[in-house]
PDB file of C-alpha atoms and ligand atoms in Angstrom:
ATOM      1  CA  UNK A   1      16.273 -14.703 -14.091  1.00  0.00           C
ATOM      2  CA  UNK A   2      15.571 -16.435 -10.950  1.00  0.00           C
ATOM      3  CA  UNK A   3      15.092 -14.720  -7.199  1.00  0.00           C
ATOM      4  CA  UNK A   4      16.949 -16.507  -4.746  1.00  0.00           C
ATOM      5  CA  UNK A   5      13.522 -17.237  -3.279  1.00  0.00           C
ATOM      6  CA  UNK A   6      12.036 -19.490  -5.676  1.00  0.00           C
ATOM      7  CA  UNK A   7      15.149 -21.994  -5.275  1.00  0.00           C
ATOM      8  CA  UNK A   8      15.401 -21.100  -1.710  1.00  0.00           C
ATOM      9  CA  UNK A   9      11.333 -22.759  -0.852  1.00  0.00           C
ATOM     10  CA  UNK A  10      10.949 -25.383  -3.291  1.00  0.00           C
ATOM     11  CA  UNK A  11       6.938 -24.694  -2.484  1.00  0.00           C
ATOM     12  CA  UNK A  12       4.970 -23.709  -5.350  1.00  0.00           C
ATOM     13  CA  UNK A  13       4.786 -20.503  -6.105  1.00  0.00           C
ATOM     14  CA  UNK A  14       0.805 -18.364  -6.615  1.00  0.00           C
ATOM     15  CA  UNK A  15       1.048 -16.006  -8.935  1.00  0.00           C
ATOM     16  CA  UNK A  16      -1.917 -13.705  -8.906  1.00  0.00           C
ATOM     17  CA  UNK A  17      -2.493 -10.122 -10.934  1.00  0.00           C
ATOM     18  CA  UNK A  18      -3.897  -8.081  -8.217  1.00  0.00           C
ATOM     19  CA  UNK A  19      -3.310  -4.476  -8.504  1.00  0.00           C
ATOM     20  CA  UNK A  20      -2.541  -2.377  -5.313  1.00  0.00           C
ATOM     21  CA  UNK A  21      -3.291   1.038  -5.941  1.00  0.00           C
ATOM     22  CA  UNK A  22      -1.151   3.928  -3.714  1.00  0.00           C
ATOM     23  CA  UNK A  23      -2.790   6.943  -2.856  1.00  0.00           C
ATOM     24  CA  UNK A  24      -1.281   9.579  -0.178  1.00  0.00           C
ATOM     25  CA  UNK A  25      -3.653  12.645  -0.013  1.00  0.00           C
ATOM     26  CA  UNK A  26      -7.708  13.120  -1.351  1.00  0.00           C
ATOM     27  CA  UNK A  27      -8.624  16.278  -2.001  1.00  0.00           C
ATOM     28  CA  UNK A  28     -12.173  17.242  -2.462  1.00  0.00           C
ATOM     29  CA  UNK A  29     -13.559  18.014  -5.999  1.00  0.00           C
ATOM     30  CA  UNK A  30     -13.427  21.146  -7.415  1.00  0.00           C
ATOM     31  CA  UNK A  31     -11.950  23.310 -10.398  1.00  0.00           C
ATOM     32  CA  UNK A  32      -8.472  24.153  -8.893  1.00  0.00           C
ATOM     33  CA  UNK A  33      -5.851  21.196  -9.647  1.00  0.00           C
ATOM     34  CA  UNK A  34      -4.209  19.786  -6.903  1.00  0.00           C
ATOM     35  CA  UNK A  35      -0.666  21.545  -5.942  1.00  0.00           C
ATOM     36  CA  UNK A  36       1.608  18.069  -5.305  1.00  0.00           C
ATOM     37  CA  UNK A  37       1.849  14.723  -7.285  1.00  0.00           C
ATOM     38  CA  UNK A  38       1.057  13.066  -3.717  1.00  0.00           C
ATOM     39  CA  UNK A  39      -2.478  14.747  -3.764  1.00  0.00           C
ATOM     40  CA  UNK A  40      -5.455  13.135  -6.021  1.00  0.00           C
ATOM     41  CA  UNK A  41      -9.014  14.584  -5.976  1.00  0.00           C
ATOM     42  CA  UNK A  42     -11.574  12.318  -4.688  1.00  0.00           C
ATOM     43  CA  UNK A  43     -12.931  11.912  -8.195  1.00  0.00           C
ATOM     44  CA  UNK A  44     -10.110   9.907  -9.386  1.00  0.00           C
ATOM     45  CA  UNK A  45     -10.349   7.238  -6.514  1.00  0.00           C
ATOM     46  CA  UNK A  46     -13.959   6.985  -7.457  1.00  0.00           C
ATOM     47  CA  UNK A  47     -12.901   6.637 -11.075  1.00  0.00           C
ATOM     48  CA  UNK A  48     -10.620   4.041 -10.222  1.00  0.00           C
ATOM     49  CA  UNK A  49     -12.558   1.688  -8.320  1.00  0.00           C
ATOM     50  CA  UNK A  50     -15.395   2.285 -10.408  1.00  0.00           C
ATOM     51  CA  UNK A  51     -13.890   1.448 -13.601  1.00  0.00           C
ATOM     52  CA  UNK A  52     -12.942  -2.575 -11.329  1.00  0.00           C
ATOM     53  CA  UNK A  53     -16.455  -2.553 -10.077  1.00  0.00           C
ATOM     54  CA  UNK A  54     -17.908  -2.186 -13.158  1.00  0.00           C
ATOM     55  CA  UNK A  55     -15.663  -4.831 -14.248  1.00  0.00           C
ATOM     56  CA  UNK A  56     -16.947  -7.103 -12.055  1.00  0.00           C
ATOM     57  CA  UNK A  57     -14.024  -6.675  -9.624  1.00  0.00           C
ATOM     58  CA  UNK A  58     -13.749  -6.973  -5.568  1.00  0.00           C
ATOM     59  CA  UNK A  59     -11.955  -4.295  -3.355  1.00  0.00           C
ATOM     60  CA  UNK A  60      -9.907  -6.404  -0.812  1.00  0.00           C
ATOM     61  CA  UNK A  61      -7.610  -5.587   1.788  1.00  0.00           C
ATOM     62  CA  UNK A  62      -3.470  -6.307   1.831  1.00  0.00           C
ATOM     63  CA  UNK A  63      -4.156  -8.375   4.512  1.00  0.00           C
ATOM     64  CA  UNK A  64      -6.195 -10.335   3.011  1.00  0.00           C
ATOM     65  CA  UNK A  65      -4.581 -10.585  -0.244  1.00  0.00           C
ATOM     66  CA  UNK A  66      -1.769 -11.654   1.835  1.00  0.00           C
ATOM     67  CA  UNK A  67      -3.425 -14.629   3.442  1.00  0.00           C
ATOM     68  CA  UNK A  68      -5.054 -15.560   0.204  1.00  0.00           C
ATOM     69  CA  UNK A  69      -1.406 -15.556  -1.419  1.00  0.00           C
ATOM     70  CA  UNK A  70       0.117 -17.676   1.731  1.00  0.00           C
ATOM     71  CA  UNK A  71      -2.256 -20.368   1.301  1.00  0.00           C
ATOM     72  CA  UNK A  72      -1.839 -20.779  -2.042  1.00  0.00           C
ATOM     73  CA  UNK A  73      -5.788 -19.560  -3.039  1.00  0.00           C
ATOM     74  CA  UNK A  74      -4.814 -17.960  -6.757  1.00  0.00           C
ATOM     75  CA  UNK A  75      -8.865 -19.226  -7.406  1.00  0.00           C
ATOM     76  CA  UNK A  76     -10.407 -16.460  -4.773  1.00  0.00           C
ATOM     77  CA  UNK A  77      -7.232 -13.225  -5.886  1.00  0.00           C
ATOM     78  CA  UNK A  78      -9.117 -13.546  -9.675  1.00  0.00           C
ATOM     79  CA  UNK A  79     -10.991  -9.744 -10.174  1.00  0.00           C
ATOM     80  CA  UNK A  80      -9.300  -8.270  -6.874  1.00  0.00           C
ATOM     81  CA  UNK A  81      -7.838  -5.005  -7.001  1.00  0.00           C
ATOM     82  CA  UNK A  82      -6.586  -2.935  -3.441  1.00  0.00           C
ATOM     83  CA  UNK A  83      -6.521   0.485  -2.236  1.00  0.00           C
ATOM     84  CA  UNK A  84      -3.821   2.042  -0.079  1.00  0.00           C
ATOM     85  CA  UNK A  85      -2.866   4.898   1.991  1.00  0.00           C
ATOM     86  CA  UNK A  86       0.007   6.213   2.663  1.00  0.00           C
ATOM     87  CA  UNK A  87       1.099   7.831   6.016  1.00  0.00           C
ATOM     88  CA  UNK A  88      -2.167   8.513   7.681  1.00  0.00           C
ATOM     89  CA  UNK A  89      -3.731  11.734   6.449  1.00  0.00           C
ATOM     90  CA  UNK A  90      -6.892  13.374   8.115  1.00  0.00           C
ATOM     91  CA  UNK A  91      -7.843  13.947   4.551  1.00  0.00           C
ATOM     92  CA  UNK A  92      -8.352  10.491   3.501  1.00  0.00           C
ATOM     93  CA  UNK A  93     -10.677  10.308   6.421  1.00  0.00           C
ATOM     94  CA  UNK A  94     -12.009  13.055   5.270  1.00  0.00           C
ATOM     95  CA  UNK A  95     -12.334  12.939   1.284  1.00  0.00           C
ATOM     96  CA  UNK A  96     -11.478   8.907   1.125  1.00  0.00           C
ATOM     97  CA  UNK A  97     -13.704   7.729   3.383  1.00  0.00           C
ATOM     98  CA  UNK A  98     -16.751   8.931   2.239  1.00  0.00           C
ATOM     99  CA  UNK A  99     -16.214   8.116  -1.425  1.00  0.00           C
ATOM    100  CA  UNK A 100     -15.157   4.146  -0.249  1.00  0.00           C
ATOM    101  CA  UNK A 101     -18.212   3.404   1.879  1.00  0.00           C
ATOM    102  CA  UNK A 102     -20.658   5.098  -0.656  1.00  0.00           C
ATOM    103  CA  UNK A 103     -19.383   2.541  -3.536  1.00  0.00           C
ATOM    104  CA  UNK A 104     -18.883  -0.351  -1.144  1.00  0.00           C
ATOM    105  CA  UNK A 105     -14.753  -0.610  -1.658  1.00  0.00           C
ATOM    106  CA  UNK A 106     -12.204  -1.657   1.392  1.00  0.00           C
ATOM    107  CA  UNK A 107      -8.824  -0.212   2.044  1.00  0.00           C
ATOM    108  CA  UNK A 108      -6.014  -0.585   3.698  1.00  0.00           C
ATOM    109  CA  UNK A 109      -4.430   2.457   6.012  1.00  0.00           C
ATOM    110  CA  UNK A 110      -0.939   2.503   6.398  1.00  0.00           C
ATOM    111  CA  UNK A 111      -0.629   4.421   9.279  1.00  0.00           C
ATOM    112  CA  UNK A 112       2.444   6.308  11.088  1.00  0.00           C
ATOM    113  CA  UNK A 113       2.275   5.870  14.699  1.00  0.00           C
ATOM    114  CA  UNK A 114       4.558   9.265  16.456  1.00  0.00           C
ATOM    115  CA  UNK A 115       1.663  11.327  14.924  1.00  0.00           C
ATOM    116  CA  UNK A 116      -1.631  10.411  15.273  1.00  0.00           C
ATOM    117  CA  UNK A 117      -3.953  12.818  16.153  1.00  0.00           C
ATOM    118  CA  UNK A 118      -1.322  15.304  15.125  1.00  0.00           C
ATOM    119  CA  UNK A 119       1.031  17.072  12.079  1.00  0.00           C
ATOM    120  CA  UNK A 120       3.178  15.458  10.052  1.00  0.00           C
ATOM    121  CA  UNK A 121       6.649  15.123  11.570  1.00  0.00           C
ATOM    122  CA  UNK A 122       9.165  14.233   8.784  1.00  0.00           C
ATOM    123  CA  UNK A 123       8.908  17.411   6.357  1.00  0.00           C
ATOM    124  CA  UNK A 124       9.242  20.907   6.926  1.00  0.00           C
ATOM    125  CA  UNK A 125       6.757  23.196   9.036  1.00  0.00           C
ATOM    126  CA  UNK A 126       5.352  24.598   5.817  1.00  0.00           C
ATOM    127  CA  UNK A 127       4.281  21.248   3.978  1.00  0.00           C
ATOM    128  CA  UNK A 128       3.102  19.675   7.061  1.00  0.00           C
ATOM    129  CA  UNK A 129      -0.179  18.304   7.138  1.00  0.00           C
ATOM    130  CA  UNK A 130      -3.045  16.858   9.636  1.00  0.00           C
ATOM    131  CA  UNK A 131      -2.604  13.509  10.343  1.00  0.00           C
ATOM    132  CA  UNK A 132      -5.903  11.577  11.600  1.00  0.00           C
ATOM    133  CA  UNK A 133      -6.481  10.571  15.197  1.00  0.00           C
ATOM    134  CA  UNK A 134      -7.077   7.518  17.323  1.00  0.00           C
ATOM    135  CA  UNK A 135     -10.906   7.371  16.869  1.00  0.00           C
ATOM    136  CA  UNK A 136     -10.845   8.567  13.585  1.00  0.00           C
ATOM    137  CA  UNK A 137      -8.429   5.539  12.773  1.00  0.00           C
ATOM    138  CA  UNK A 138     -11.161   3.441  14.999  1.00  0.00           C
ATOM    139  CA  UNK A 139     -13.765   3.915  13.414  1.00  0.00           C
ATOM    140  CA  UNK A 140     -11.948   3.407   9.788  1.00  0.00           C
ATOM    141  CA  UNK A 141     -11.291  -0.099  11.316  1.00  0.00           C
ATOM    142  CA  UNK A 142     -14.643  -0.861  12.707  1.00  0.00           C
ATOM    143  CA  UNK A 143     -16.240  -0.210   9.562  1.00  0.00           C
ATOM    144  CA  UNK A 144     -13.823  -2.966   7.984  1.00  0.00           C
ATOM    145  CA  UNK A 145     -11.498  -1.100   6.757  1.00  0.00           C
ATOM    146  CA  UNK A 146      -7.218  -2.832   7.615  1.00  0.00           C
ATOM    147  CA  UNK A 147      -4.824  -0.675   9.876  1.00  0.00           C
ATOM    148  CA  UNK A 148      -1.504  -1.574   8.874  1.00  0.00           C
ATOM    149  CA  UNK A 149       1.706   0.190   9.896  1.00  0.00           C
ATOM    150  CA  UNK A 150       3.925   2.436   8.017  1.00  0.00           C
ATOM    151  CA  UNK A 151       6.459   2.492  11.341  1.00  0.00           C
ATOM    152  CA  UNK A 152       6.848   5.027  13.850  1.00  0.00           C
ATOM    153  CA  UNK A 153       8.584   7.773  12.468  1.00  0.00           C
ATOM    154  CA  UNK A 154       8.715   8.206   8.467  1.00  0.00           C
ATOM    155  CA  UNK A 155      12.479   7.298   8.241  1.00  0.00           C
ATOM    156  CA  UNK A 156      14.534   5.579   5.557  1.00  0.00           C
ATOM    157  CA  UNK A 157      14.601   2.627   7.441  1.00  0.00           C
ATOM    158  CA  UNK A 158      17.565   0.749   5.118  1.00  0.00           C
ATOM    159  CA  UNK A 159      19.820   3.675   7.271  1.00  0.00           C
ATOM    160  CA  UNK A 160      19.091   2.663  10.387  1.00  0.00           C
ATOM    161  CA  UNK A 161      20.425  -0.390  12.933  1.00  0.00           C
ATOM    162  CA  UNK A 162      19.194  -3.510  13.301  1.00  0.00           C
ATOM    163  CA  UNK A 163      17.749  -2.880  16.774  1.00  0.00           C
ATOM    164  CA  UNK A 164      16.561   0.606  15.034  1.00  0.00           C
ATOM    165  CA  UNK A 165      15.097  -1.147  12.370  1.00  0.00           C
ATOM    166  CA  UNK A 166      13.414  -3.404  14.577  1.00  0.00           C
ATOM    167  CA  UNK A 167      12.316  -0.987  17.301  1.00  0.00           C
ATOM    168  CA  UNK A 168      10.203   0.829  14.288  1.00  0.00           C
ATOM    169  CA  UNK A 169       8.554  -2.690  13.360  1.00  0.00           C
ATOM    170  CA  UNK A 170       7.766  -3.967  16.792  1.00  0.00           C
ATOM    171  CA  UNK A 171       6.627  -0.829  18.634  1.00  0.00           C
ATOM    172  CA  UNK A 172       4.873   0.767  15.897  1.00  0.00           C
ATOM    173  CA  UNK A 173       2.986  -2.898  15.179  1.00  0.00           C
ATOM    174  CA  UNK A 174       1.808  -2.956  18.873  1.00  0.00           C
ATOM    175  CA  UNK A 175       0.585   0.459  19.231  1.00  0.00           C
ATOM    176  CA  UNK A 176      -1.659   0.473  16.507  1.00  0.00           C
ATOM    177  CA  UNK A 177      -2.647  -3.539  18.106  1.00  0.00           C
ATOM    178  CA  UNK A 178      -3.424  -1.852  20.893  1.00  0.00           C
ATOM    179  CA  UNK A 179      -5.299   1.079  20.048  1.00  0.00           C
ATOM    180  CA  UNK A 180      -7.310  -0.977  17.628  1.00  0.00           C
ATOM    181  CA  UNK A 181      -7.935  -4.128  19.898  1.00  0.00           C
ATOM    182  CA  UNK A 182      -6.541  -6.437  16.662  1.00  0.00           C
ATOM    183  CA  UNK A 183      -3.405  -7.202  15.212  1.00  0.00           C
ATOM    184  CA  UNK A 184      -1.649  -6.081  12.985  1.00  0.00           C
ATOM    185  CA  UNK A 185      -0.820  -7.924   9.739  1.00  0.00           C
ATOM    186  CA  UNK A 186       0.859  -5.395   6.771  1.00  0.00           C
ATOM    187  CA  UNK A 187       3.454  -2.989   6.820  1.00  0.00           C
ATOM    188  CA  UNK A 188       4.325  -0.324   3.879  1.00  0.00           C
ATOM    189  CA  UNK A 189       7.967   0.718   3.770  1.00  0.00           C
ATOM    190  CA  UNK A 190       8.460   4.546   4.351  1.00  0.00           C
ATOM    191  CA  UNK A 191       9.851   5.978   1.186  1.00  0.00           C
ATOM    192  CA  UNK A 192       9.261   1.789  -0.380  1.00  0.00           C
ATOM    193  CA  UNK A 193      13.131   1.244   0.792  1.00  0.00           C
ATOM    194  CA  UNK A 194      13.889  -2.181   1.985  1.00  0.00           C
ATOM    195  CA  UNK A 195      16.712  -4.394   1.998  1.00  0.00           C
ATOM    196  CA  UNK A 196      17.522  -7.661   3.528  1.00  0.00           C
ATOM    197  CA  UNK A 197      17.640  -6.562   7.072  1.00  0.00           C
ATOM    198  CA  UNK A 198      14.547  -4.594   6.978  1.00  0.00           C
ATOM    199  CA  UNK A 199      12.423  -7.466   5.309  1.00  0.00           C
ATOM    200  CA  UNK A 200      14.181 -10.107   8.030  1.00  0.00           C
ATOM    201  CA  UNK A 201      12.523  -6.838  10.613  1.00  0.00           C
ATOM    202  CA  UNK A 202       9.450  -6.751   9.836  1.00  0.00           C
ATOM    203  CA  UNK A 203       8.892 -10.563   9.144  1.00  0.00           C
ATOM    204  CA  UNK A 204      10.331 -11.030  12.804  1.00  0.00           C
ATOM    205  CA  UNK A 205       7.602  -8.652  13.831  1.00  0.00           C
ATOM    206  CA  UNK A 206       4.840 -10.798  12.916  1.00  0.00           C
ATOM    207  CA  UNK A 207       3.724  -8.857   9.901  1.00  0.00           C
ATOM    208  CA  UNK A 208       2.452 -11.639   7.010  1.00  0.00           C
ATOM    209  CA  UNK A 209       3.915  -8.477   3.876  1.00  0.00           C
ATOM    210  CA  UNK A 210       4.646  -5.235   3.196  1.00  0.00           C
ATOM    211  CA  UNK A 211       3.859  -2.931   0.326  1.00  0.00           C
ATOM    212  CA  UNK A 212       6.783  -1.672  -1.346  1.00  0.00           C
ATOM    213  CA  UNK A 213       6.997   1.218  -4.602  1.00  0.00           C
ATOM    214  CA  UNK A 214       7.566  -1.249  -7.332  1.00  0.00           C
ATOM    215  CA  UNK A 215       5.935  -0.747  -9.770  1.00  0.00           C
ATOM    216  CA  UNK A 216       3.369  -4.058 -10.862  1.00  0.00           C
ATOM    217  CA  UNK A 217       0.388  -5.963 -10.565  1.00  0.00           C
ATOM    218  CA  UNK A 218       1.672  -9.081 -10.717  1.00  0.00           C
ATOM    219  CA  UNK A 219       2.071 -10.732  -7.110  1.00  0.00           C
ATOM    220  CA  UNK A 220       3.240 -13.669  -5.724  1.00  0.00           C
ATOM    221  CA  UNK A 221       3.338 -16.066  -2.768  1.00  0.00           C
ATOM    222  CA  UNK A 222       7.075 -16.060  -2.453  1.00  0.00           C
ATOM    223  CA  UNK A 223       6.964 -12.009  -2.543  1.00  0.00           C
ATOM    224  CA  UNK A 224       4.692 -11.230   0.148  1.00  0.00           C
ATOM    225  CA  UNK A 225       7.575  -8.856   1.899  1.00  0.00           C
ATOM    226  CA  UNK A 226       7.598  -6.612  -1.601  1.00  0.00           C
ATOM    227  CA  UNK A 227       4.199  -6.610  -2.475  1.00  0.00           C
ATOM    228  CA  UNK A 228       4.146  -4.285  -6.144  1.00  0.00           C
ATOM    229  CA  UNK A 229       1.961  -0.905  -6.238  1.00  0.00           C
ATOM    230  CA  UNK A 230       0.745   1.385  -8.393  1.00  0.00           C
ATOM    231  CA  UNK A 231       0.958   5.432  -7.935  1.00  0.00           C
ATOM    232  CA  UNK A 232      -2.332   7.145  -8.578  1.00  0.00           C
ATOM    233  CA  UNK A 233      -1.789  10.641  -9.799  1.00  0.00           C
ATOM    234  CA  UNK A 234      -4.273  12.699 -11.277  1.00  0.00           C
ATOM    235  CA  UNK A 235      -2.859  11.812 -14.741  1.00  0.00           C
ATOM    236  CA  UNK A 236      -4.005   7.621 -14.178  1.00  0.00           C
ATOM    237  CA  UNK A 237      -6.119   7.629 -17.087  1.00  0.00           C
ATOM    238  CA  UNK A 238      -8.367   4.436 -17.984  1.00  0.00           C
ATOM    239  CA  UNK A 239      -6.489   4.166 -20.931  1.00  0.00           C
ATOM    240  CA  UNK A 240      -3.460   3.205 -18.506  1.00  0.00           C
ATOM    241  CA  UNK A 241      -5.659   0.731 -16.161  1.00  0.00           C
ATOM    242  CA  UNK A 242      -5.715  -1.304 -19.593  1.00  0.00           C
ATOM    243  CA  UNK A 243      -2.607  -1.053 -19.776  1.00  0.00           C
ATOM    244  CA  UNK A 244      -2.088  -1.747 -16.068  1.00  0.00           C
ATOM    245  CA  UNK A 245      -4.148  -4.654 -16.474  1.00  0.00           C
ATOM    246  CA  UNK A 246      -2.663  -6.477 -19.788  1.00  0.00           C
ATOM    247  CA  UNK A 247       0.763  -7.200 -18.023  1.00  0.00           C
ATOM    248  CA  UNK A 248       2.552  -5.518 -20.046  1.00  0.00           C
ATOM    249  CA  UNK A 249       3.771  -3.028 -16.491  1.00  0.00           C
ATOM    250  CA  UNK A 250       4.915  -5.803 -15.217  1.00  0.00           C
ATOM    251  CA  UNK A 251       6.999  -6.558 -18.260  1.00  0.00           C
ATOM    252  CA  UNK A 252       8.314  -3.017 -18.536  1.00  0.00           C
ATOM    253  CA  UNK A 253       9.396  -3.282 -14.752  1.00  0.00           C
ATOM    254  CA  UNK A 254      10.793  -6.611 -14.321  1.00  0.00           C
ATOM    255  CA  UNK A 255      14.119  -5.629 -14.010  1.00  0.00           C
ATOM    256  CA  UNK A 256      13.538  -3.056 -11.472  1.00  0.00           C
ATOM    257  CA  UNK A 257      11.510  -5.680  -9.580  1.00  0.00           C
ATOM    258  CA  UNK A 258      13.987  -8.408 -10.010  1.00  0.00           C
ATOM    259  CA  UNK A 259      17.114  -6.624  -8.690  1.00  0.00           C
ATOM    260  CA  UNK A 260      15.360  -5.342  -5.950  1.00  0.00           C
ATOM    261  CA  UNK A 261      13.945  -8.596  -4.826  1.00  0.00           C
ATOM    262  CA  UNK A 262      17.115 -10.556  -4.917  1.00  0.00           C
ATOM    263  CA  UNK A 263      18.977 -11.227  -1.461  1.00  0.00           C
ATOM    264  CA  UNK A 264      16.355  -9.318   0.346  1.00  0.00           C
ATOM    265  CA  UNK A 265      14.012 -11.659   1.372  1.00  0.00           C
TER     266      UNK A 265
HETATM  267 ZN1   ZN B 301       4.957   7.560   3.455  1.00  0.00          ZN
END
């Protein structure tokens, strides 16, 4: 099946398997598993990344994967592999962090802008969590690390009004412009739900693509608005990074990608 996209550009398309890994919360080591699916001990990003360094792969941002995509570069996307988080955590400052700069991997942040430097707004009092602050997210940035937005409040955005809709791209994309003296280029869908209104959003904003929750690590130039990611749990095994790796994902989830992609971009 063709997406309405590939007849709609008539440019050729890149096709590139770059994996983009999505955590939400980093726990430190220790004996006690951690109590949500969303929450993966530091030693399994380090296990992650290590298993593409040793591999001979290169950490790169969204952003740039995104500009490497758009100008057609599948040469320089061969061995890349990305790391993402979700919502903007204090403890991926605190437990990510660390673990990235000591093995030399980039990220990308996605970061929700009606909470920085405070809780978690969008779940109940009881599962709220520290969110990280301004500098925190500063210095994150100044040691190379992308600041992209996951909009203002963490709403299902494919409920909300155009001028809704847009109000989360455009205000959320200039605060964290502002605050980090550099634009911003990548967006991550709250909850990964888009549809053809939100994707016409956030490409009027001035983002270059946004991560959505399908699942793949196949990407393409004419996808840049529903970039594919991976969930790391604590069950990602190496055994399933092979598997990750071979294409076969891709094939089990084409149809899920597929329908999801068509009309919406
Ligand atoms: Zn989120």
């Amino acid at each position: 099946m063709m997406s309405c996209l590939e007849a709609a550009t008539g440019a050729e398309m890149v096709r590139a398997r770059v994996p983009i890994f999505m955590f939400h919360h980093v726990a430190p080591d220790g004996p006690s598993a951690p109590r949500s699916p969303l929450v993966v001990r530091s030693s399994k990003l380090r296990e992650i990344a290590e298993w593409f360094l040793r591999r001979g792969y290169e950490s790169i941002t969204v952003r740039e994967l995104a500009s490497l995509l758009r100008a057609g570069d599948a040469a320089s996307l061969r061995r890349k592999f990305a790391l993402t988080f979700d919502d903007g955590a204090k403890s991926c400052f605190e437990h990510a962090y660390p673990v990235l700069s000591e093995i030399g991997c980039t990220a990308t942040f996605y970061v929700l802008t009606s909470c920085i430097g405070g809780s978690s707004n969008w779940r109940n009092k009881m599962r709220s969590f520290e969110m990280m602050s301004a500098e925190e997210l500063l210095e994150l940035f100044g040691q190379g690390f992308e600041i992209g937005s996951h909009g203002r409040n963490h709403v299902d955005l494919t409920a909300l009004t155009v001028d809704e809709i847009d109000a989360q791209m455009v205000e959320s994309r200039a605060t964290l412009s502002s605050m980090i003296g550099a634009e911003v280029s990548t967006f991550a869908y709250p909850y990964g739900l888009f549809d053809a209104r939100v994707v016409k959003a956030v490409r009027d904003a001035g983002y270059i693509a946004a991560c959505s929750v399908l699942r793949g690590a196949a990407q393409d130039s004419q996808h840049t608005f529903a970039l594919k990611r991976i969930m790391v749990t604590e069950g990602t095994s190496r055994l399933r990074l092979r598997y990750f790796m071979s294409g076969l994902l891709d094939f089990e989830y084409r149809r899920e990608f597929e329908s999801a992609v068509l009309g919406r971009q």
